[in-house]
Coordinates of N, CA and C in Angstrom, one line a residue:
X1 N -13.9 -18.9 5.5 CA -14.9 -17.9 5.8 C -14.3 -16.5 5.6
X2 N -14.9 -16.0 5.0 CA -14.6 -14.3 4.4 C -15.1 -13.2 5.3
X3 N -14.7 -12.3 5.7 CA -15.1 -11.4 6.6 C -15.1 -9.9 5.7
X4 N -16.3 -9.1 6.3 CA -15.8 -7.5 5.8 C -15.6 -6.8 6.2
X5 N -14.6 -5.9 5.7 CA -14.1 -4.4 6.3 C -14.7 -3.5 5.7
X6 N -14.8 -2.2 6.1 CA -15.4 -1.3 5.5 C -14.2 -0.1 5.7
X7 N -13.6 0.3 4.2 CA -12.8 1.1 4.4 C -13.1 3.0 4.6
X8 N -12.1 3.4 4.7 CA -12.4 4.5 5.2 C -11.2 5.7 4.2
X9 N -11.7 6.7 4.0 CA -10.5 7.9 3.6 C -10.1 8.5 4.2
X10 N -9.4 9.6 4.6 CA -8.9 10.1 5.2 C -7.6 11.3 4.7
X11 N -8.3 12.8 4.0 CA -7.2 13.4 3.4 C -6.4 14.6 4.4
X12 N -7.4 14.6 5.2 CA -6.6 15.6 6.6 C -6.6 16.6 6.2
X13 N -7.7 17.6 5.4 CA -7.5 19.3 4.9 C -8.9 18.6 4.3
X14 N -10.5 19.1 4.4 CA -11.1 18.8 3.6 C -11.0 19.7 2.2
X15 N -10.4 20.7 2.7 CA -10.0 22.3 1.4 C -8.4 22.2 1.2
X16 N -8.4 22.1 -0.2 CA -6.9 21.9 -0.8 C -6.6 22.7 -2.1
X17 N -5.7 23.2 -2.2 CA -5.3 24.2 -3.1 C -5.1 23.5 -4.2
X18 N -5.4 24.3 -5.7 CA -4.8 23.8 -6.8 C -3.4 23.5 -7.1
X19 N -3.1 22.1 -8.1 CA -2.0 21.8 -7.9 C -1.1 21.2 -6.9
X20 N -1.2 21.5 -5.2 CA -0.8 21.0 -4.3 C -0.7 19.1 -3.9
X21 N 0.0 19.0 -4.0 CA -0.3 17.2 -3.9 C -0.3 17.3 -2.4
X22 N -1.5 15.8 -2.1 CA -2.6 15.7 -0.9 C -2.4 14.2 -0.7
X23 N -2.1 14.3 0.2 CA -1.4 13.0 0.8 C -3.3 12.2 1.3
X24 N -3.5 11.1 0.9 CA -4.8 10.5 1.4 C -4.4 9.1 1.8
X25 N -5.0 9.2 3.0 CA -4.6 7.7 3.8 C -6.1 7.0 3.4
X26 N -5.9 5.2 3.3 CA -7.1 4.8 3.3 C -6.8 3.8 4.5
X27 N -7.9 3.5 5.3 CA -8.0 2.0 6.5 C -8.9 1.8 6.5
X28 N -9.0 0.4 6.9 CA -9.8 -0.1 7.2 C -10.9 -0.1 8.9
X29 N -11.7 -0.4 8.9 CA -12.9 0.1 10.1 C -11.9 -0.4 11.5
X30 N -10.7 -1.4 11.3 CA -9.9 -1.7 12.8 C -9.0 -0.4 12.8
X31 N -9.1 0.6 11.6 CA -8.1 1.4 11.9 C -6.8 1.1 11.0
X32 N -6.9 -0.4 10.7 CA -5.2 -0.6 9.9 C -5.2 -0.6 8.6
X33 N -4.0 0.0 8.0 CA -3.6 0.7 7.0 C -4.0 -0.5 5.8
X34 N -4.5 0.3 4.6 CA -5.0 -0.7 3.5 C -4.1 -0.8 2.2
X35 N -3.0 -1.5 1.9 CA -2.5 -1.4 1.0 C -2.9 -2.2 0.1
X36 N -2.9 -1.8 -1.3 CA -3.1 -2.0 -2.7 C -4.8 -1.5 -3.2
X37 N -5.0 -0.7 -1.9 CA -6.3 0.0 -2.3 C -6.2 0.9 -3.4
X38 N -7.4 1.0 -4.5 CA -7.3 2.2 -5.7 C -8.2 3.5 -5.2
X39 N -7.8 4.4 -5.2 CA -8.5 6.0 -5.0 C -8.4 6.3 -6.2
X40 N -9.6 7.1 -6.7 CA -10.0 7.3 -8.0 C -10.6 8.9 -7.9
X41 N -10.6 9.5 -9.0 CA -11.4 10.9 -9.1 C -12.3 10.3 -10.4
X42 N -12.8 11.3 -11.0 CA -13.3 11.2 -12.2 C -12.5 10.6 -13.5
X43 N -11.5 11.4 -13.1 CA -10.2 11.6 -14.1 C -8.9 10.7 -14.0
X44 N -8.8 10.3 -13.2 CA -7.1 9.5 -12.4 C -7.4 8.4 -10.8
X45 N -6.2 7.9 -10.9 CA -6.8 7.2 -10.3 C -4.9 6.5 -9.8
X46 N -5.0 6.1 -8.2 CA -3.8 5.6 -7.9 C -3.7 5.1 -7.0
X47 N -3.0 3.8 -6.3 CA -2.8 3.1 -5.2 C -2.3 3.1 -4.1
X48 N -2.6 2.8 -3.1 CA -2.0 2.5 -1.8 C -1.2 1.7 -1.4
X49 N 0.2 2.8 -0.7 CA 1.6 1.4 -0.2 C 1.1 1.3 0.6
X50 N 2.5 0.0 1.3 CA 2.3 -0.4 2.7 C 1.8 0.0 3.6
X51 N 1.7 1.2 3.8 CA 1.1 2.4 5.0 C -0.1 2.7 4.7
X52 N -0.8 2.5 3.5 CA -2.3 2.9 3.3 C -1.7 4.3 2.5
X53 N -0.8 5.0 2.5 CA -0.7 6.2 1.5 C -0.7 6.0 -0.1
X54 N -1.3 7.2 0.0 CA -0.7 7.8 -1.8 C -1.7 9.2 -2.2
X55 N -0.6 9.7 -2.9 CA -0.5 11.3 -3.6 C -1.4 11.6 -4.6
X56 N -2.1 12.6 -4.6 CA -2.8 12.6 -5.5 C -2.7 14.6 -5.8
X57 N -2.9 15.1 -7.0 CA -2.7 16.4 -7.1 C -4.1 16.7 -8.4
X58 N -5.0 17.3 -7.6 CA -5.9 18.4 -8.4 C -5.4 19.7 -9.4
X59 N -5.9 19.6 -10.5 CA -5.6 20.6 -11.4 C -6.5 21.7 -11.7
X60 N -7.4 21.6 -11.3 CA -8.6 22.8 -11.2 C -9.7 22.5 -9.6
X61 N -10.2 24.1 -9.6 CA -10.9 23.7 -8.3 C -12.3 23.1 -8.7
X62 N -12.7 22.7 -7.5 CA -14.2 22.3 -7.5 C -13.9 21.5 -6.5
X63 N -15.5 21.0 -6.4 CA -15.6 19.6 -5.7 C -15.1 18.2 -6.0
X64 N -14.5 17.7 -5.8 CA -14.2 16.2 -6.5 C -14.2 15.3 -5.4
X65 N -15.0 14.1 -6.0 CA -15.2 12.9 -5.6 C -14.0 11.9 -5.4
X66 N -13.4 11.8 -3.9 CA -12.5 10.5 -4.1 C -13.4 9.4 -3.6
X67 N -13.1 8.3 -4.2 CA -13.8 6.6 -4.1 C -12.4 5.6 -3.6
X68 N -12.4 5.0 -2.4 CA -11.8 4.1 -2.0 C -12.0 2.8 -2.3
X69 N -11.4 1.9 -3.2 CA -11.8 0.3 -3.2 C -11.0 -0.8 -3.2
X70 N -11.2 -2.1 -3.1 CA -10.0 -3.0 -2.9 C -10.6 -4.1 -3.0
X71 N -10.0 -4.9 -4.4 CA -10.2 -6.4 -4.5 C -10.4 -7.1 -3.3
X72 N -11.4 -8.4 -3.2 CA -11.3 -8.9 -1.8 C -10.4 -9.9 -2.3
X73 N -9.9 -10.9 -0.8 CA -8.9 -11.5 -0.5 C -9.9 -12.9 -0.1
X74 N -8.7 -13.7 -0.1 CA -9.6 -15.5 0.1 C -10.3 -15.1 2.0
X75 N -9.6 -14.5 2.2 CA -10.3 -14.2 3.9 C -11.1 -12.9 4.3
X76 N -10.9 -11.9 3.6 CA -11.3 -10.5 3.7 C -12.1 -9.7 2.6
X77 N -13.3 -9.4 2.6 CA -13.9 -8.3 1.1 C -13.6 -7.1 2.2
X78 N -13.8 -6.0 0.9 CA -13.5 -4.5 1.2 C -15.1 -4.0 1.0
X79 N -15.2 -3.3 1.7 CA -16.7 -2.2 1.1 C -15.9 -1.0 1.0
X80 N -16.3 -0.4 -0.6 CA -16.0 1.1 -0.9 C -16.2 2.1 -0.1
X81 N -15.4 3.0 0.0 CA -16.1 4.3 0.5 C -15.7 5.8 -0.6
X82 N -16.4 6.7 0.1 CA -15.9 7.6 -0.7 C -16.1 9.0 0.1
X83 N -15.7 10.0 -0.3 CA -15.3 11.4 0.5 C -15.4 12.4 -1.0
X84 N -16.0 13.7 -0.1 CA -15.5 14.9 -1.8 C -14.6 15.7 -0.7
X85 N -13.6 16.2 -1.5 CA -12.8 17.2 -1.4 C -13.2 18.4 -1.9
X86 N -12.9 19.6 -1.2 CA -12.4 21.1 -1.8 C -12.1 21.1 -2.3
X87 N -11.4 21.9 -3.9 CA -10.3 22.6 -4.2 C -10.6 23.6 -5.2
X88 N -9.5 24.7 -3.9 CA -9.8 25.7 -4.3 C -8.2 26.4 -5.0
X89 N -8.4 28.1 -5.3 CA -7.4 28.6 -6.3 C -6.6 28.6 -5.1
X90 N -5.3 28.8 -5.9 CA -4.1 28.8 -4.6 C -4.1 30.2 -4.2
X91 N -3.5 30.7 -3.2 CA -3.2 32.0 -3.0 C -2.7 32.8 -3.9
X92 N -1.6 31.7 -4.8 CA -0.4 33.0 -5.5 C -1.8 33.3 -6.7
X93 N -2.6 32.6 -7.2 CA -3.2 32.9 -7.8 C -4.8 34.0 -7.6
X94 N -4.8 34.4 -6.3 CA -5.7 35.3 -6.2 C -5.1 36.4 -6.1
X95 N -3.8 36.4 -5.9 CA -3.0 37.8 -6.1 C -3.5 38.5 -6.9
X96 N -3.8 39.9 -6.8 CA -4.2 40.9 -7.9 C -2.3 40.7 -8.4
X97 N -2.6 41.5 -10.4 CA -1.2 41.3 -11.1 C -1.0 43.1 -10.7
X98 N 0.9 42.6 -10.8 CA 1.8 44.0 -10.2 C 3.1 43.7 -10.8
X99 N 2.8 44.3 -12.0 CA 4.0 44.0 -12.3 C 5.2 44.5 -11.6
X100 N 6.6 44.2 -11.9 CA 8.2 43.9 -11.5 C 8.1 45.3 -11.3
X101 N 9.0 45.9 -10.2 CA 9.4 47.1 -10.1 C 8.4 48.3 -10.1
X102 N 6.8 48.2 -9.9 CA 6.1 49.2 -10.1 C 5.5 49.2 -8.5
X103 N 5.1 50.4 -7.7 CA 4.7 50.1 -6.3 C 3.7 50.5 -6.1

């Protein structure tokens, strides 16, 4: 008998800077950690260790879609989920430019 979980995301900052890599946890609805789950953007796409982690780094801002999913097992199916993130310019990049030695 196969049972389902319904997994869940979890990036902890819904607003994240360009470039910054964003640690995203995925679990399952008991709360425990989902490994070999795939998180995906439009563009990339990467798996979850033992702990339910893995790194993911945005290169321009906008909105972006993460999608959590995971083959089912002879005992367990997964239901996808999915979350959008922020991402916005970094700070160093909203600096007005100044150049070296001018005040």
């Amino acid at each position: 008998m196969q049972i389902t979980r319904q997994l869940r995301i979890d990036v902890g900052r819904r607003e994240v800077d360009v470039g910054t890599e964003t640690t995203v946890r995925v679990r399952d609805d008991r709360r425990q950690p989902v490994e070999g789950a795939v998180v995906s953007t439009a563009t990339k796409s990467t798996r979850t260790d033992e702990r339910g982690l893995c790194k993911l780094q945005f290169g321009s801002p906008g909105f972006w879609k993460l999608t959590a999913a995971k083959s089912p097992t002879d005992r367990v199916a997964y239901t996808p989920a999915s979350t959008l993130v922020r991402v916005v310019p970094n700070a160093a990049a909203l600096r007005p430019y100044r150049p070296i030695g001018s005040r």
